[in-house]
XYZ file of C-alpha atoms in Angstrom:
753
model
C 82.829 -28.113 -15.547
C 80.180 -30.400 -17.099
C 76.971 -29.465 -18.827
C 74.272 -31.794 -20.145
C 71.589 -30.684 -22.588
C 68.828 -32.412 -24.531
C 67.991 -31.274 -28.042
C 64.791 -31.945 -30.000
C 64.524 -32.199 -33.805
C 63.315 -28.492 -33.892
C 66.549 -26.836 -33.042
C 69.109 -28.539 -35.320
C 70.355 -25.402 -36.753
C 68.267 -22.552 -35.620
C 66.363 -22.641 -38.975
C 62.854 -23.946 -39.247
C 62.686 -26.714 -41.920
C 59.922 -29.088 -43.197
C 61.031 -32.684 -42.498
C 59.538 -35.754 -44.162
C 59.641 -38.799 -41.990
C 59.523 -42.269 -43.417
C 58.109 -44.710 -41.030
C 59.812 -48.099 -40.601
C 58.293 -50.106 -37.668
C 60.501 -52.982 -36.628
C 63.324 -51.907 -38.927
C 67.017 -51.042 -38.450
C 68.927 -48.595 -40.534
C 71.777 -50.262 -42.236
C 75.310 -48.807 -42.301
C 74.883 -47.695 -45.846
C 72.007 -45.491 -44.851
C 70.332 -45.750 -48.195
C 67.846 -48.527 -47.295
C 66.066 -49.775 -44.300
C 66.252 -53.504 -43.702
C 64.591 -55.936 -41.208
C 66.618 -56.432 -37.947
C 67.901 -59.851 -38.185
C 68.477 -62.374 -35.409
C 71.985 -62.598 -33.901
C 74.351 -64.238 -36.354
C 77.986 -64.652 -36.838
C 79.607 -61.370 -38.206
C 83.131 -60.321 -38.796
C 84.699 -57.990 -36.216
C 84.754 -55.318 -38.885
C 81.095 -55.655 -39.494
C 80.245 -55.844 -35.793
C 77.100 -53.644 -35.462
C 77.089 -50.678 -33.041
C 73.618 -50.259 -31.657
C 72.939 -46.615 -31.242
C 69.278 -46.878 -30.178
C 66.339 -49.223 -29.945
C 62.574 -48.565 -29.178
C 63.053 -44.872 -28.446
C 65.892 -45.403 -25.953
C 69.689 -45.022 -26.148
C 72.582 -45.511 -23.816
C 74.725 -43.139 -25.863
C 75.554 -39.568 -25.079
C 77.451 -37.085 -27.272
C 80.641 -35.735 -25.807
C 82.894 -32.848 -26.812
C 85.619 -30.966 -24.971
C 84.703 -27.824 -23.090
C 87.171 -25.757 -25.168
C 85.455 -26.527 -28.474
C 84.119 -23.610 -30.416
C 80.691 -22.968 -31.955
C 81.203 -25.098 -35.009
C 82.078 -28.231 -33.148
C 79.208 -27.660 -30.786
C 76.937 -27.309 -33.747
C 78.179 -30.692 -34.966
C 77.185 -32.233 -31.597
C 73.845 -30.509 -31.632
C 72.964 -31.634 -35.131
C 73.850 -35.072 -34.283
C 71.644 -35.085 -31.199
C 68.722 -33.437 -33.056
C 68.714 -35.756 -36.125
C 69.404 -38.940 -34.121
C 66.391 -38.122 -32.169
C 64.449 -37.608 -35.312
C 65.433 -41.025 -36.578
C 65.027 -43.014 -33.374
C 62.807 -40.846 -31.058
C 65.578 -41.382 -28.423
C 67.196 -38.503 -26.524
C 70.981 -38.285 -26.988
C 72.224 -35.934 -24.232
C 75.315 -33.703 -24.933
C 78.154 -33.540 -22.421
C 80.556 -30.654 -22.715
C 83.539 -31.091 -20.345
C 87.333 -31.030 -19.993
C 87.139 -34.598 -18.867
C 84.869 -37.298 -20.304
C 82.214 -39.124 -18.287
C 83.441 -42.142 -16.352
C 81.710 -44.629 -18.581
C 83.195 -44.042 -22.177
C 81.875 -47.205 -23.655
C 78.743 -45.499 -25.063
C 79.897 -42.139 -26.237
C 79.834 -40.374 -29.560
C 82.963 -38.248 -29.303
C 82.947 -35.071 -31.444
C 86.013 -33.005 -32.172
C 89.644 -33.348 -31.181
C 89.964 -30.988 -28.188
C 89.341 -33.759 -25.622
C 91.562 -36.428 -24.000
C 89.776 -39.352 -25.572
C 90.418 -38.238 -29.160
C 93.986 -37.356 -28.163
C 94.464 -40.957 -27.002
C 93.352 -42.407 -30.291
C 96.453 -40.881 -31.945
C 94.580 -40.098 -35.163
C 96.927 -38.651 -37.811
C 95.136 -35.486 -38.862
C 97.957 -34.119 -41.181
C 96.385 -35.371 -44.441
C 92.793 -34.380 -43.757
C 92.901 -30.733 -44.778
C 90.235 -28.287 -43.628
C 87.253 -30.406 -44.615
C 88.422 -33.966 -44.147
C 87.565 -35.947 -41.033
C 88.380 -39.275 -39.306
C 85.842 -41.734 -38.088
C 87.084 -44.188 -35.539
C 85.725 -46.798 -32.938
C 87.366 -48.092 -29.953
C 85.182 -50.739 -28.679
C 81.688 -49.179 -28.757
C 82.968 -45.678 -28.511
C 82.558 -43.654 -31.749
C 84.898 -40.766 -32.674
C 84.117 -38.021 -35.270
C 86.986 -35.599 -35.656
C 88.419 -33.280 -38.237
C 91.724 -31.497 -38.243
C 89.660 -28.342 -38.542
C 86.250 -27.537 -36.937
C 84.635 -27.556 -40.335
C 85.938 -31.055 -40.865
C 84.304 -32.227 -37.615
C 81.077 -30.584 -38.737
C 81.298 -32.381 -42.066
C 82.051 -35.611 -40.276
C 78.828 -35.383 -38.326
C 76.774 -34.574 -41.500
C 78.521 -37.529 -43.275
C 77.434 -39.932 -40.593
C 73.795 -38.599 -40.707
C 73.636 -38.599 -44.432
C 75.902 -41.253 -45.838
C 75.487 -43.779 -42.973
C 72.036 -43.065 -41.503
C 70.028 -41.880 -44.552
C 69.100 -38.273 -43.709
C 68.851 -36.453 -46.978
C 68.918 -32.635 -47.406
C 67.581 -32.474 -50.947
C 66.721 -28.833 -50.856
C 66.581 -26.026 -48.263
C 62.959 -26.811 -47.745
C 62.997 -30.521 -48.386
C 64.770 -32.837 -45.853
C 63.993 -36.633 -45.534
C 64.586 -38.201 -42.184
C 64.192 -41.932 -41.976
C 62.645 -43.510 -38.879
C 63.930 -46.626 -37.257
C 62.882 -48.578 -34.171
C 66.482 -50.044 -34.079
C 69.465 -48.042 -35.194
C 72.599 -50.270 -35.884
C 75.708 -49.126 -37.738
C 78.414 -51.618 -38.796
C 81.650 -50.666 -37.151
C 83.643 -50.797 -40.412
C 81.526 -47.829 -41.641
C 82.687 -45.849 -38.614
C 86.322 -46.462 -39.233
C 88.194 -44.611 -41.893
C 89.423 -41.111 -43.209
C 87.357 -39.139 -45.609
C 88.828 -36.263 -47.660
C 87.047 -34.481 -50.511
C 88.588 -34.675 -53.979
C 88.092 -30.938 -54.555
C 89.245 -28.614 -51.903
C 86.809 -25.923 -52.959
C 83.159 -26.780 -53.777
C 80.298 -24.367 -54.746
C 77.226 -24.390 -56.713
C 75.939 -20.885 -57.362
C 72.222 -21.298 -57.488
C 69.020 -22.513 -55.834
C 69.429 -24.002 -52.429
C 73.090 -23.376 -52.680
C 72.268 -19.868 -51.400
C 71.164 -21.289 -48.068
C 74.186 -21.616 -45.715
C 72.716 -24.372 -43.658
C 71.958 -26.376 -46.816
C 75.422 -25.807 -48.116
C 77.066 -27.021 -45.012
C 74.704 -30.069 -44.694
C 75.759 -31.129 -48.215
C 79.448 -30.432 -47.606
C 79.631 -27.389 -50.022
C 82.327 -25.140 -48.501
C 82.228 -22.188 -50.898
C 80.449 -18.946 -50.218
C 82.022 -16.645 -52.832
C 79.418 -14.234 -54.444
C 76.511 -14.936 -52.057
C 76.984 -11.646 -50.292
C 77.114 -9.406 -53.473
C 73.647 -7.926 -52.787
C 72.047 -9.283 -55.977
C 70.909 -12.588 -54.482
C 68.521 -13.108 -51.617
C 70.857 -15.346 -49.590
C 70.197 -15.647 -45.876
C 73.168 -14.820 -43.555
C 75.009 -17.707 -41.969
C 74.566 -18.318 -38.274
C 77.808 -17.983 -36.344
C 77.730 -21.668 -35.624
C 78.161 -22.661 -39.301
C 79.813 -19.519 -40.658
C 83.031 -21.359 -41.651
C 83.939 -21.507 -45.339
C 86.973 -22.290 -47.463
C 89.254 -19.363 -48.318
C 91.026 -21.418 -51.029
C 89.452 -19.609 -53.949
C 90.190 -15.961 -53.224
C 87.322 -13.779 -52.416
C 85.660 -10.869 -54.229
C 85.231 -9.611 -56.835
C 82.697 -11.617 -58.700
C 83.075 -10.480 -62.232
C 86.331 -8.624 -62.916
C 88.149 -5.689 -61.165
C 91.073 -4.655 -63.291
C 89.555 -1.105 -63.607
C 88.946 -0.983 -59.886
C 92.409 -1.934 -58.829
C 93.971 0.399 -61.558
C 91.579 3.360 -61.713
C 93.839 5.530 -63.774
C 92.169 5.333 -67.147
C 95.288 6.337 -68.997
C 96.482 2.771 -68.124
C 93.368 1.155 -69.551
C 93.590 -0.375 -73.098
C 91.068 -1.986 -75.331
C 88.662 -2.877 -72.532
C 91.331 -4.207 -70.164
C 94.762 -2.805 -69.009
C 98.141 -1.931 -70.323
C 99.539 -5.072 -68.879
C 103.178 -4.377 -69.409
C 103.281 -0.814 -68.209
C 105.296 -0.387 -64.961
C 102.722 2.066 -63.638
C 99.866 -0.401 -64.073
C 101.794 -2.865 -61.997
C 102.720 -0.529 -59.230
C 99.194 0.955 -58.957
C 97.566 -2.594 -58.964
C 99.999 -3.758 -56.165
C 99.318 -0.724 -54.058
C 95.521 -1.137 -54.407
C 95.728 -4.838 -53.588
C 97.961 -4.311 -50.531
C 95.531 -1.827 -49.249
C 92.616 -4.206 -49.806
C 94.279 -7.269 -48.191
C 95.381 -5.201 -45.090
C 91.739 -4.029 -44.752
C 90.503 -7.676 -44.982
C 93.053 -8.905 -42.419
C 91.964 -6.141 -39.975
C 88.569 -7.465 -40.214
C 89.826 -10.989 -39.429
C 89.473 -12.258 -43.021
C 92.071 -14.144 -45.062
C 94.637 -12.288 -47.159
C 93.245 -13.161 -50.540
C 91.520 -11.253 -53.320
C 90.794 -11.375 -57.004
C 92.735 -9.533 -59.530
C 90.687 -10.359 -62.539
C 89.988 -9.125 -66.125
C 86.900 -7.117 -66.977
C 84.084 -9.299 -68.232
C 84.728 -8.182 -71.833
C 87.062 -8.735 -74.708
C 90.421 -7.125 -75.251
C 92.109 -5.246 -78.078
C 95.580 -5.169 -76.427
C 98.076 -2.244 -76.601
C 101.244 -2.808 -78.672
C 103.469 -3.807 -75.766
C 100.941 -6.469 -74.436
C 100.482 -7.761 -77.999
C 104.240 -8.153 -78.527
C 104.576 -9.985 -75.210
C 101.620 -12.339 -76.256
C 103.397 -13.043 -79.567
C 106.466 -14.152 -77.642
C 104.421 -16.769 -75.733
C 102.448 -18.591 -78.432
C 100.207 -15.726 -79.344
C 98.153 -16.226 -76.216
C 96.625 -13.083 -74.728
C 96.707 -14.801 -71.443
C 100.530 -14.271 -71.370
C 100.607 -10.567 -70.652
C 97.700 -10.916 -68.204
C 99.617 -13.661 -66.393
C 102.874 -11.797 -66.378
C 101.117 -8.788 -64.899
C 99.559 -10.886 -62.160
C 102.742 -12.763 -61.351
C 104.541 -9.481 -61.016
C 101.741 -8.017 -58.867
C 101.566 -10.882 -56.499
C 105.365 -10.819 -55.878
C 105.119 -7.201 -54.912
C 102.221 -7.773 -52.678
C 103.807 -10.599 -50.920
C 106.716 -8.420 -49.836
C 104.261 -6.649 -47.530
C 101.643 -9.447 -47.089
C 103.669 -12.758 -47.162
C 100.584 -14.983 -47.212
C 98.784 -13.056 -49.935
C 96.873 -15.093 -52.644
C 95.316 -13.676 -55.756
C 92.902 -15.244 -58.315
C 93.016 -14.408 -61.982
C 90.976 -15.764 -64.897
C 91.524 -17.803 -68.060
C 88.248 -16.622 -69.634
C 87.151 -15.594 -73.183
C 90.275 -13.899 -74.766
C 92.588 -15.354 -71.988
C 91.242 -18.960 -72.051
C 94.073 -20.422 -74.242
C 97.116 -20.816 -72.000
C 100.563 -19.333 -72.887
C 103.845 -21.028 -73.607
C 106.937 -20.254 -71.732
C 105.265 -18.738 -68.623
C 103.436 -20.273 -65.543
C 101.380 -18.857 -62.682
C 103.579 -17.872 -59.754
C 103.090 -19.045 -56.129
C 100.136 -17.321 -54.681
C 98.233 -17.268 -57.979
C 94.931 -19.346 -58.346
C 93.859 -19.759 -61.938
C 90.152 -19.637 -62.538
C 89.418 -21.519 -65.798
C 86.156 -20.696 -67.311
C 85.114 -22.702 -70.497
C 82.173 -20.488 -71.416
C 82.182 -21.388 -75.038
C 82.036 -25.136 -74.569
C 79.442 -27.524 -75.841
C 77.698 -28.573 -72.694
C 76.127 -31.604 -74.291
C 79.489 -33.323 -73.868
C 82.251 -33.650 -71.292
C 84.685 -30.716 -71.266
C 87.329 -33.229 -72.398
C 85.833 -35.175 -75.309
C 84.188 -34.786 -78.699
C 83.781 -31.190 -79.874
C 85.323 -29.985 -76.625
C 88.743 -31.547 -77.206
C 90.339 -28.218 -78.093
C 88.874 -26.348 -74.984
C 89.457 -29.465 -72.807
C 93.206 -29.348 -74.050
C 93.410 -25.742 -72.752
C 91.998 -26.833 -69.340
C 94.491 -29.806 -69.278
C 97.421 -27.400 -70.201
C 96.485 -24.919 -67.587
C 96.460 -27.699 -65.042
C 99.827 -28.699 -66.267
C 101.513 -25.278 -65.662
C 99.512 -24.002 -62.646
C 99.674 -25.260 -59.061
C 96.174 -24.178 -58.184
C 93.166 -24.312 -60.544
C 89.461 -23.618 -60.006
C 87.038 -24.587 -62.847
C 84.237 -22.061 -63.180
C 81.614 -24.266 -64.898
C 78.170 -23.374 -66.295
C 75.116 -25.390 -65.626
C 72.155 -23.532 -67.062
C 70.870 -21.761 -70.055
C 71.454 -18.030 -69.397
C 69.109 -16.957 -72.163
C 66.225 -18.668 -70.304
C 66.683 -20.175 -66.908
C 63.524 -22.275 -67.047
C 64.271 -23.838 -70.580
C 65.363 -27.421 -70.572
C 69.228 -27.800 -70.349
C 70.008 -31.499 -70.600
C 73.495 -31.599 -69.176
C 72.468 -33.795 -66.359
C 74.766 -36.662 -67.034
C 77.562 -34.942 -68.982
C 78.359 -32.450 -66.099
C 79.320 -35.497 -64.153
C 81.645 -36.578 -66.993
C 83.246 -33.178 -66.885
C 83.872 -33.323 -63.116
C 85.385 -36.821 -63.439
C 87.619 -35.644 -66.267
C 88.760 -32.650 -64.236
C 89.440 -34.800 -61.126
C 92.271 -36.452 -63.127
C 94.411 -33.363 -62.792
C 96.082 -32.821 -59.400
C 96.148 -28.978 -59.777
C 92.389 -28.886 -60.150
C 91.464 -28.096 -56.664
C 88.191 -26.224 -56.868
C 84.885 -26.183 -58.798
C 82.163 -23.511 -59.141
C 78.968 -24.505 -60.958
C 77.194 -21.258 -62.042
C 73.445 -21.750 -62.597
C 70.787 -19.079 -62.256
C 72.848 -17.158 -59.771
C 70.615 -14.058 -59.739
C 67.226 -15.836 -59.732
C 64.979 -18.306 -58.058
C 62.940 -21.024 -59.707
C 65.260 -22.274 -62.500
C 65.089 -25.584 -64.190
C 66.175 -28.613 -62.087
C 68.240 -26.269 -59.993
C 68.042 -28.274 -56.785
C 68.711 -31.586 -58.477
C 71.968 -30.153 -59.823
C 73.083 -28.597 -56.563
C 72.414 -31.920 -54.592
C 73.912 -34.235 -57.208
C 76.935 -32.054 -57.829
C 77.660 -31.621 -54.110
C 78.198 -35.401 -53.899
C 80.273 -35.611 -57.031
C 82.648 -32.851 -55.868
C 83.437 -34.973 -52.827
C 83.578 -38.303 -54.629
C 83.911 -37.831 -58.520
C 83.876 -41.597 -59.012
C 80.192 -41.980 -58.001
C 77.766 -43.137 -60.634
C 75.695 -40.156 -61.409
C 72.536 -42.119 -62.599
C 71.761 -43.621 -59.150
C 72.262 -40.116 -57.694
C 69.758 -38.610 -60.027
C 67.315 -41.429 -59.387
C 67.566 -40.965 -55.679
C 67.062 -37.240 -55.814
C 64.056 -37.644 -58.080
C 62.473 -40.218 -55.652
C 63.101 -38.064 -52.692
C 62.040 -34.735 -54.229
C 59.185 -35.695 -56.572
C 57.940 -38.869 -54.934
C 55.524 -41.047 -57.024
C 56.247 -38.931 -60.161
C 60.033 -39.702 -60.052
C 60.001 -42.530 -62.696
C 58.037 -40.373 -65.142
C 60.437 -37.423 -64.571
C 63.418 -39.707 -65.108
C 61.865 -40.750 -68.435
C 61.454 -37.090 -69.322
C 65.113 -36.393 -68.579
C 66.095 -39.354 -70.778
C 63.817 -38.166 -73.455
C 65.462 -34.725 -73.532
C 68.911 -36.088 -73.359
C 68.256 -38.433 -76.279
C 66.794 -35.618 -78.334
C 70.003 -33.600 -77.764
C 72.080 -36.707 -78.961
C 69.961 -37.087 -82.065
C 69.973 -33.464 -82.898
C 73.804 -33.151 -82.885
C 73.239 -29.516 -82.102
C 74.925 -29.453 -78.757
C 74.165 -27.290 -75.837
C 75.308 -23.691 -75.484
C 74.731 -21.280 -72.614
C 72.498 -19.151 -74.864
C 70.475 -21.570 -76.935
C 67.206 -20.021 -77.940
C 63.792 -21.808 -77.556
C 64.308 -22.633 -81.291
C 67.042 -25.072 -80.362
C 66.884 -28.161 -82.614
C 66.481 -30.649 -79.698
C 63.290 -28.826 -78.631
C 61.446 -30.153 -81.689
C 57.768 -30.899 -82.015
C 58.136 -34.719 -81.521
C 60.209 -34.376 -78.358
C 58.060 -31.747 -76.746
C 54.797 -33.540 -77.540
C 56.176 -36.563 -75.680
C 57.525 -34.426 -72.936
C 54.123 -32.707 -72.518
C 52.514 -36.154 -72.079
C 55.010 -37.221 -69.489
C 54.575 -34.107 -67.455
C 50.865 -34.401 -67.642
C 51.071 -37.988 -66.317
C 53.650 -36.960 -63.615
C 51.301 -34.121 -62.441
C 48.358 -36.497 -62.247
C 50.486 -39.056 -60.303
C 51.144 -36.670 -57.367
C 47.825 -34.725 -57.485
C 47.059 -36.023 -53.908
C 50.551 -35.111 -52.572
C 50.649 -31.260 -52.121
C 54.425 -31.058 -51.656
C 55.412 -33.257 -54.595
C 52.679 -31.761 -56.687
C 54.067 -28.264 -56.228
C 57.527 -29.417 -57.240
C 56.237 -31.195 -60.408
C 54.249 -28.088 -61.240
C 57.420 -25.996 -60.978
C 59.329 -28.338 -63.185
C 56.491 -28.402 -65.792
C 57.115 -24.681 -66.235
C 59.975 -25.384 -68.712
C 57.845 -27.691 -70.865
C 54.918 -25.295 -71.060
C 57.300 -22.516 -71.862
C 58.717 -24.249 -74.919
C 55.259 -25.350 -76.142
C 53.775 -21.890 -75.753
C 56.698 -20.236 -77.482
C 56.640 -22.537 -80.447
C 52.912 -23.324 -80.518
C 52.269 -21.774 -83.956
C 55.297 -23.628 -85.478
C 54.154 -26.881 -83.923
C 50.555 -26.428 -85.182
C 51.925 -25.993 -88.627
C 54.043 -29.135 -88.391
C 51.089 -31.111 -86.988
C 48.919 -29.929 -89.835
C 51.558 -30.887 -92.399
C 51.693 -34.446 -90.914
C 48.005 -34.799 -90.443
C 48.300 -35.014 -86.692
C 45.507 -33.955 -84.484
C 47.295 -31.750 -81.951
C 46.049 -28.753 -80.042
C 48.317 -26.625 -77.776
C 45.335 -25.803 -75.583
C 46.663 -22.337 -75.476
C 44.296 -20.710 -72.942
C 44.349 -23.381 -70.442
C 48.139 -23.822 -70.788
C 48.570 -20.100 -70.213
C 46.497 -20.268 -67.061
C 48.646 -23.204 -65.902
C 51.774 -21.394 -66.795
C 50.911 -18.537 -64.472
C 50.381 -21.080 -61.619
C 53.721 -22.693 -62.544
C 55.582 -19.495 -62.215
C 54.200 -19.086 -58.716
C 54.921 -22.679 -57.724
C 58.562 -22.327 -58.866
C 58.974 -19.027 -56.942
C 60.484 -17.704 -60.116
C 62.051 -14.238 -59.657
C 63.876 -13.813 -63.048
C 63.833 -15.889 -66.181
C 67.025 -14.772 -67.965
C 70.376 -13.342 -66.837
C 70.412 -9.666 -66.077
C 66.628 -9.047 -66.730
C 63.346 -10.606 -67.352
C 60.662 -10.465 -64.614
C 57.968 -13.027 -64.380
C 55.477 -10.440 -65.636
C 57.682 -9.884 -68.703
C 57.891 -13.735 -69.232
C 54.159 -14.003 -69.179
C 53.790 -11.190 -71.714
C 56.387 -12.901 -73.839
C 54.711 -16.264 -73.950
C 51.303 -14.719 -74.385
C 52.521 -12.782 -77.445
C 54.553 -15.729 -78.962
C 51.646 -18.203 -78.547
C 49.005 -15.813 -79.984
C 47.529 -17.339 -83.200
C 49.555 -16.212 -86.224
C 48.066 -13.465 -88.239
C 48.450 -14.567 -91.878
C 47.529 -11.033 -93.085
C 50.842 -9.604 -91.741
C 53.596 -9.408 -94.341
C 56.711 -10.582 -92.500
C 59.860 -8.535 -92.605
C 61.664 -11.007 -94.898
C 59.064 -10.630 -97.668
C 60.225 -9.777 -101.131
C 57.416 -7.088 -101.220
C 59.705 -4.978 -98.983
C 62.615 -3.095 -100.348
C 65.494 -2.292 -97.942
C 67.921 0.460 -98.560
C 71.142 0.585 -96.542
C 72.985 -1.720 -94.186
C 70.182 -3.810 -92.905
C 70.576 -7.050 -91.044
C 68.335 -9.925 -89.902
C 67.859 -11.175 -86.382
C 66.043 -14.417 -86.185
C 65.194 -16.922 -83.492
C 64.818 -14.164 -80.998
C 62.093 -15.669 -78.787
C 60.867 -12.182 -77.892
C 57.427 -12.389 -79.402
C 58.238 -10.820 -82.788
C 56.013 -11.868 -85.825
C 57.554 -15.073 -87.202
C 60.286 -14.705 -84.464
C 62.425 -12.401 -86.574
C 63.056 -8.687 -87.498
C 65.144 -6.609 -89.862
C 67.304 -3.964 -88.198
C 69.848 -1.265 -88.977
C 72.213 0.893 -86.963
C 72.553 3.542 -89.749
C 70.655 6.746 -89.811
C 68.653 7.304 -92.907
C 68.397 3.559 -93.818
C 64.919 2.847 -95.034
C 62.314 0.149 -95.872
C 59.666 0.666 -98.528
C 56.482 -1.269 -99.499
C 54.201 -0.754 -102.358
C 50.653 -1.991 -101.688
C 47.132 -2.012 -102.953
C 44.440 -1.087 -100.417
C 42.937 1.552 -98.198
C 45.283 1.399 -95.241
C 48.422 -0.112 -93.788
C 50.067 -0.711 -90.392
C 53.808 -0.732 -89.804
C 54.939 -3.148 -87.080
C 58.096 -3.032 -85.018
C 59.090 -3.773 -81.411
C 59.140 -1.027 -78.892
C 62.106 -1.118 -76.462
C 64.432 1.260 -74.590
C 66.954 1.316 -77.437
C 64.841 1.471 -80.574
C 64.932 4.490 -82.922
C 61.927 6.518 -84.131
C 60.709 6.137 -87.650
C 60.500 8.912 -90.269
C 57.375 7.989 -92.239
C 56.659 8.936 -95.861
C 53.321 8.025 -97.521
C 52.986 8.442 -101.344
C 55.844 10.830 -101.218
C 54.396 13.019 -98.500
C 56.325 13.389 -95.229
C 54.132 12.164 -92.407
C 56.557 13.020 -89.457
C 58.349 11.028 -86.865
C 56.782 8.202 -84.853
C 58.416 6.968 -81.674
C 59.437 3.349 -81.172
C 60.773 3.602 -77.625
C 58.835 1.984 -74.769
C 57.964 4.269 -71.950
C 58.892 1.780 -69.287
C 61.883 0.193 -71.076
C 60.165 -3.136 -71.587
C 60.326 -5.072 -74.800
C 56.940 -4.695 -76.636
C 56.803 -6.860 -79.756
C 54.363 -6.648 -82.712
C 53.611 -3.003 -81.920
C 51.933 -0.731 -84.525
C 54.297 2.246 -84.827
C 52.350 3.857 -87.686
C 48.950 3.121 -89.131
C 46.690 4.770 -91.567
C 43.082 4.141 -92.771
C 40.589 5.427 -95.309
C 43.124 5.956 -98.189
C 41.706 6.066 -101.627
C 41.479 2.548 -102.985
C 44.429 1.773 -105.186
C 48.197 1.573 -105.177
C 50.175 3.369 -102.422
C 53.830 3.483 -101.238
C 54.885 3.565 -97.608
C 58.560 4.255 -96.530
C 59.950 4.137 -92.995
C 63.405 5.453 -92.342
C 65.717 5.421 -89.372
C 65.726 8.798 -87.521
C 68.887 7.659 -85.529
C 67.903 8.789 -82.076
C 68.591 5.305 -80.683
C 70.864 2.347 -81.523
C 68.381 0.090 -83.406
C 65.776 0.750 -86.078
C 63.646 -2.245 -86.809
C 60.987 -3.556 -89.128
C 58.858 -6.600 -88.115
C 56.275 -6.371 -90.807
C 53.356 -4.590 -92.463
C 49.609 -5.354 -92.556
C 47.645 -4.054 -95.490
C 44.003 -2.969 -95.063
C 41.699 -3.517 -98.028
């Protein structure tokens, strides 16, 4: 049976997308796909470079053929080829689905391996894995086939992207070149392509869109279905993902798999207890059998809680026998559990973590077969490669894990979790880390965690797109990739944005302060000189694209991070400018209005991990950028006497006066100020975990005053207690911790004269 269908560019994947067409009258797409060059007159070319002409002037002799027995994924590959080839050439590439090929096979694009033509090529599929694919030509016939249907799908996307110039920069930003003549050199259509990393996922931004992930050869889907992220479901035609990195949980499940709390210890488990092991094995066997009954792979995570560990005596003793590493009892537990599980589920695979307390590897013990180690260098300096400079110790741990484990996935971090929109200049060094990781054969997977629970974070789509290419080919030079993305995504503003990126990167290098996952807005590299220059570059970039609505919106979204820093530090920057005699104005009111529009342009849903709505962000920057009130006596003033176990929290970026507070956790601790005047205000933040104040004025008890916010939001610089019309003269005010919440704070006092 034979069926022939025509496909237009509107039904490539069942998802509506905006496509940007670049016109090229009289041009031919070259084999590299990155540029459009004039079609030259006939000239002598080597057989390997012999061009295969796919279309000319809106016409093609080619049809796309696949076997009738192929499933949805291979059929999707054929449909995507037909759709995008039509978009490039305006020609209609009919699809033929049949057991036997058409009589004329000389002008066929053959997709998949379940057909007699691909069988006759005798392609060796054994080394291609699930994602690799073979490209072949026989005469003018072109073959695209993977050992696995997903490999065939990736082969089609590779041809469209790497060879023909289609670019899926973001879920809503696709570029399709236009060519009157479409030639491809035959040597580009011959060869095997296998990704360096078997598992590839970037947890953020367009990475949540299943069609985008597949277009960019990202085969990981772990975590997208946990309900915290607005990730669209995958159509059946592309719902094929790698099971290499075992599925859920996404954040630790020791206590779920071992619910008997008598077996818990110090935040984790009694790892050496026989009952812990038997209960964990029983729970995992049940879970895996349920997964298999649903047609899912027999893999799951058995991972520590996302917390520290004070180990029980037996676990501590076992660690001491293996280099003192707390990973040793965890690994011994997991090894024992996987061996028990495999007696009932022979193909079972479990993942476990080397993270926080378990990050240093043990001596004298190695992960068993069926255990995938997830290595998470959360405390690294992300201004450098994971394997150089200040990261040499943590890089050594990664190297040693790769030396003792057969299967390793690196859980990397590619954003600032304290503020997703704050500049995080890791754009070149993350590539260095991936290249370093690629040296170790055991390293077979990579997860880059960005703003996983939010939309609209800083440079998120650039990271996803660039890293998707590096995870397939780590040897690629990252700088041209960055430039290509900027040009495709930001258009005429790309060169200015590139200068901005270089500026921020050089500021990090000069500051020597590094990059951590929780840098505050007070980070040294975000200094006045750098941000003043960044502000100018962003203004110029915005002006450059003002007549291009799509590019303008993207630049506006990116500018959000610069305006955030300037607003948050505006009072400090004003003081520095005055000290240097520089005429600088933060233009606060206009910048705040622009900031609101930038939040909308970015589609920001959350600005920090676990909390932080756009509304809270706007309140924060409004408070922080408010002109400083010189009449407020800051909490660090010598006029204030603190009694008890007080501590200081500075660089909080929460809107507190002078960005700091004094706090205590001890009931009865007090702060006292003696002043001359007719009134006074006591300032402290209100929150959901702040204790009430017991107020005493001139030795007279004035009662308790609440400091807890009614809606649980953080409300800085709040007057908790105020008094007026006192007799002119000297007075003494004391505020003490009632102890009905965790924190009691002092932000400052304002004397009324």
